[in-house]
PDB file of C-alpha atoms in Angstrom:
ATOM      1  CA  UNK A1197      62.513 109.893  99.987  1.00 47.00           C
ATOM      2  CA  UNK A1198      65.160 107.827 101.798  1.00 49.00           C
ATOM      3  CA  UNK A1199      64.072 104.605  99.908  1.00 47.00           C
ATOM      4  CA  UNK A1200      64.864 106.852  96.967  1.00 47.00           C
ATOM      5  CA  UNK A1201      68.266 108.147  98.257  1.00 50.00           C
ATOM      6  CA  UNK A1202      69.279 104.833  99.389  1.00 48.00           C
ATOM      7  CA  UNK A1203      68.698 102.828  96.016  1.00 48.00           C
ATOM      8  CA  UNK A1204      70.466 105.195  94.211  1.00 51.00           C
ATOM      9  CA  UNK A1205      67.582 107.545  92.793  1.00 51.00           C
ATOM     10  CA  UNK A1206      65.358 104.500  92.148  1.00 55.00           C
ATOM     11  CA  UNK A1207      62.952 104.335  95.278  1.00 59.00           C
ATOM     12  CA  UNK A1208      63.322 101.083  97.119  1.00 53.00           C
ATOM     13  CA  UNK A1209      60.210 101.597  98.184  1.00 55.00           C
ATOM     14  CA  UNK A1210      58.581 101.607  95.132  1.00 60.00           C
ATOM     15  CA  UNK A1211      60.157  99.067  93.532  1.00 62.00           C
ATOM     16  CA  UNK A1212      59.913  96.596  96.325  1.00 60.00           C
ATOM     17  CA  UNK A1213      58.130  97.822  99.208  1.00 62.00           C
ATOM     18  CA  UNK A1214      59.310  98.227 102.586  1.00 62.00           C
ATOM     19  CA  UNK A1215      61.313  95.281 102.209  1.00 65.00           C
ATOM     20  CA  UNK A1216      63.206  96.831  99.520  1.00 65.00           C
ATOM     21  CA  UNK A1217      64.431  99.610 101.961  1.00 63.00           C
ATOM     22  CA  UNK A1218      65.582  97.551 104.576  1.00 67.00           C
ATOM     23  CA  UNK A1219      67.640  95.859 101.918  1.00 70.00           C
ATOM     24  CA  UNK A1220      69.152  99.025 100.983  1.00 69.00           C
ATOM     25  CA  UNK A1221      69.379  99.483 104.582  1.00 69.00           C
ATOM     26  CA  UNK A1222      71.311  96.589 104.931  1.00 71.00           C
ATOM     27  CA  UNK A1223      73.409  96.649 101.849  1.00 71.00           C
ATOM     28  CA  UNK A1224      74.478 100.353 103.304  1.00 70.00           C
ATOM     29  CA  UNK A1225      75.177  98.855 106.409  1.00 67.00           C
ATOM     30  CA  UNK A1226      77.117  95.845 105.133  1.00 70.00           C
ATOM     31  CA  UNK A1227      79.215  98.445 103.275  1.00 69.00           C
ATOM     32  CA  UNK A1228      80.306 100.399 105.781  1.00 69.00           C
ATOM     33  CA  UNK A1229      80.760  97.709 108.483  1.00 67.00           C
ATOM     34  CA  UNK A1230      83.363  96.255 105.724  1.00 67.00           C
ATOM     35  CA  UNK A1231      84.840  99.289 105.067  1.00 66.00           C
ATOM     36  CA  UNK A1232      85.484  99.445 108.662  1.00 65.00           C
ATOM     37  CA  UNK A1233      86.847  96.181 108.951  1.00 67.00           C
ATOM     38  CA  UNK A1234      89.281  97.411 106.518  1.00 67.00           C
ATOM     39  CA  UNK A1235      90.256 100.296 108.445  1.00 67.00           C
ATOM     40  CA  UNK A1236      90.035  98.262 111.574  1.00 67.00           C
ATOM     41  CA  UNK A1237      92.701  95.511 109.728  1.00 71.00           C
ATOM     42  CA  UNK A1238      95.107  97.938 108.491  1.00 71.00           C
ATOM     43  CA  UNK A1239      95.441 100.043 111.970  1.00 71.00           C
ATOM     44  CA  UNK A1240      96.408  96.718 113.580  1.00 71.00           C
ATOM     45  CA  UNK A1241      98.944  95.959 111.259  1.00 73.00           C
ATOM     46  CA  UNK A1242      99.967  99.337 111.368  1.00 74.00           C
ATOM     47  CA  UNK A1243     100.204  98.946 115.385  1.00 72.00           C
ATOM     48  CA  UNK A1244     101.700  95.839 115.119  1.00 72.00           C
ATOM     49  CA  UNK A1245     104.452  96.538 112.997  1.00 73.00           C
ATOM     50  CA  UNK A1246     105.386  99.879 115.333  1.00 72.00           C
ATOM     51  CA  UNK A1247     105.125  97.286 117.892  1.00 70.00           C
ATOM     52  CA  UNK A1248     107.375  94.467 116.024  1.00 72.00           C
ATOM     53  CA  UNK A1249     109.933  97.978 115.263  1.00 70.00           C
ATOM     54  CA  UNK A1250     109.818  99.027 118.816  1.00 70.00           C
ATOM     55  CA  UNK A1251     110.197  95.541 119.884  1.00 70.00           C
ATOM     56  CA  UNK A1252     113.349  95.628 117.821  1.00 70.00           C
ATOM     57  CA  UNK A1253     114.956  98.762 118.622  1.00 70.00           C
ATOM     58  CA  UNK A1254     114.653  97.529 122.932  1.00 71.00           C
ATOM     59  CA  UNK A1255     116.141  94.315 122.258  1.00 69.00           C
ATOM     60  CA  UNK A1256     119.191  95.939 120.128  1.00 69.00           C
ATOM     61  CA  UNK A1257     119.316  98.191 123.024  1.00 69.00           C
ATOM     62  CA  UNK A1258     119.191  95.154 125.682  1.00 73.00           C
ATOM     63  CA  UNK A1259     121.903  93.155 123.429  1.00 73.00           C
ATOM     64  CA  UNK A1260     124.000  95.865 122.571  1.00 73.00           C
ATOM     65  CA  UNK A1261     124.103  97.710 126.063  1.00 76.00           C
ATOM     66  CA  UNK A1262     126.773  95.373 126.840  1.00 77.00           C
ATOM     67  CA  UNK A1263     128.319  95.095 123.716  1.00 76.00           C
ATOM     68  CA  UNK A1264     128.735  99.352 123.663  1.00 75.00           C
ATOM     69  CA  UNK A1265     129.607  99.029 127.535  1.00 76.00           C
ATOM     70  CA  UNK A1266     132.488  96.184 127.528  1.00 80.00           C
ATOM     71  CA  UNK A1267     133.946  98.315 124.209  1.00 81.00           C
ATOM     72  CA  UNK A1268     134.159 101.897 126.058  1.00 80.00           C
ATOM     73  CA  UNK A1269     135.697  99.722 129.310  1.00 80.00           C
ATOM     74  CA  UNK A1270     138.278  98.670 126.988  1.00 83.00           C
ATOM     75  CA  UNK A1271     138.777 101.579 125.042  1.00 81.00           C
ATOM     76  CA  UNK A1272     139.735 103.285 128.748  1.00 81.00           C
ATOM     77  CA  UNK A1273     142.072 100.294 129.581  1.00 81.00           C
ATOM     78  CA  UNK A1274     143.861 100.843 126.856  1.00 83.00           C
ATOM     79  CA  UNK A1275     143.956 104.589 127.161  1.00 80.00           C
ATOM     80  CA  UNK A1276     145.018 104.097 130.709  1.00 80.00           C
ATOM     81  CA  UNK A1277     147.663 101.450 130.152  1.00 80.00           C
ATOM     82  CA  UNK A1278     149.164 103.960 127.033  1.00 80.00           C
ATOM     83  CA  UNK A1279     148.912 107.077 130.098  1.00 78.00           C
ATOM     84  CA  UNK A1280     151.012 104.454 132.597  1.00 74.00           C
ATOM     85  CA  UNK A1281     153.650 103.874 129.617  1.00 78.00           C
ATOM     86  CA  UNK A1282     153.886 107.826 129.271  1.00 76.00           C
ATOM     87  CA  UNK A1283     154.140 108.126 132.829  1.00 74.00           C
ATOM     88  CA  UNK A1284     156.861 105.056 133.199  1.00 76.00           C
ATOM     89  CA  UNK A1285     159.055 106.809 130.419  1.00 77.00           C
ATOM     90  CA  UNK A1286     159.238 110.051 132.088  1.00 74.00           C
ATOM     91  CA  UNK A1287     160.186 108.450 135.156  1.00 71.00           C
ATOM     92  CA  UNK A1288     163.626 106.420 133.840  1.00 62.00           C
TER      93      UNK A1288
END
């Protein structure tokens, strides 16, 4: 019965003995071991793409930390040295 279900409704068995099912066996095996392979390949490139992207998104972080930082320190300079002209006006 499983030579049968294995060969595809043939009967391994039958047609070639016991060696018959264990190539069915194998050729079920083989199948699936691929298949998983497959899986296997694509969920590492999946992973290492997130990885490559996350990899990405910390070193824009780590470049542009600065970057953001030094442009809000001058955006208050400015701000403050436009406050001290305000203030210096109302003083003459």
């Amino acid at each position: 019965m499983a030579g049968r279900q294995l060969a595809g409704g043939q009967g391994a068995i039958e047609r070639h003995g016991v060696t018959g099912l264990y190539r069915a066996l194998q050729g079920r095996y083989e199948q699936r071991r691929d298949a998983g392979t497959a899986v296997g390949s694509l969920r590492a490139i999946m992973l290492g793409v997130a990885g490559f992207g996350i990899t990405a998104i910390h070193v824009a972080v780590i470049e542009l930390g600065p970057v953001l930082g030094m442009a809000i320190h001058f955006h208050i300079a400015r701000l403050s040295r436009q406050g001290l002209d305000i203030h210096r006006q109302y003083q003459d």
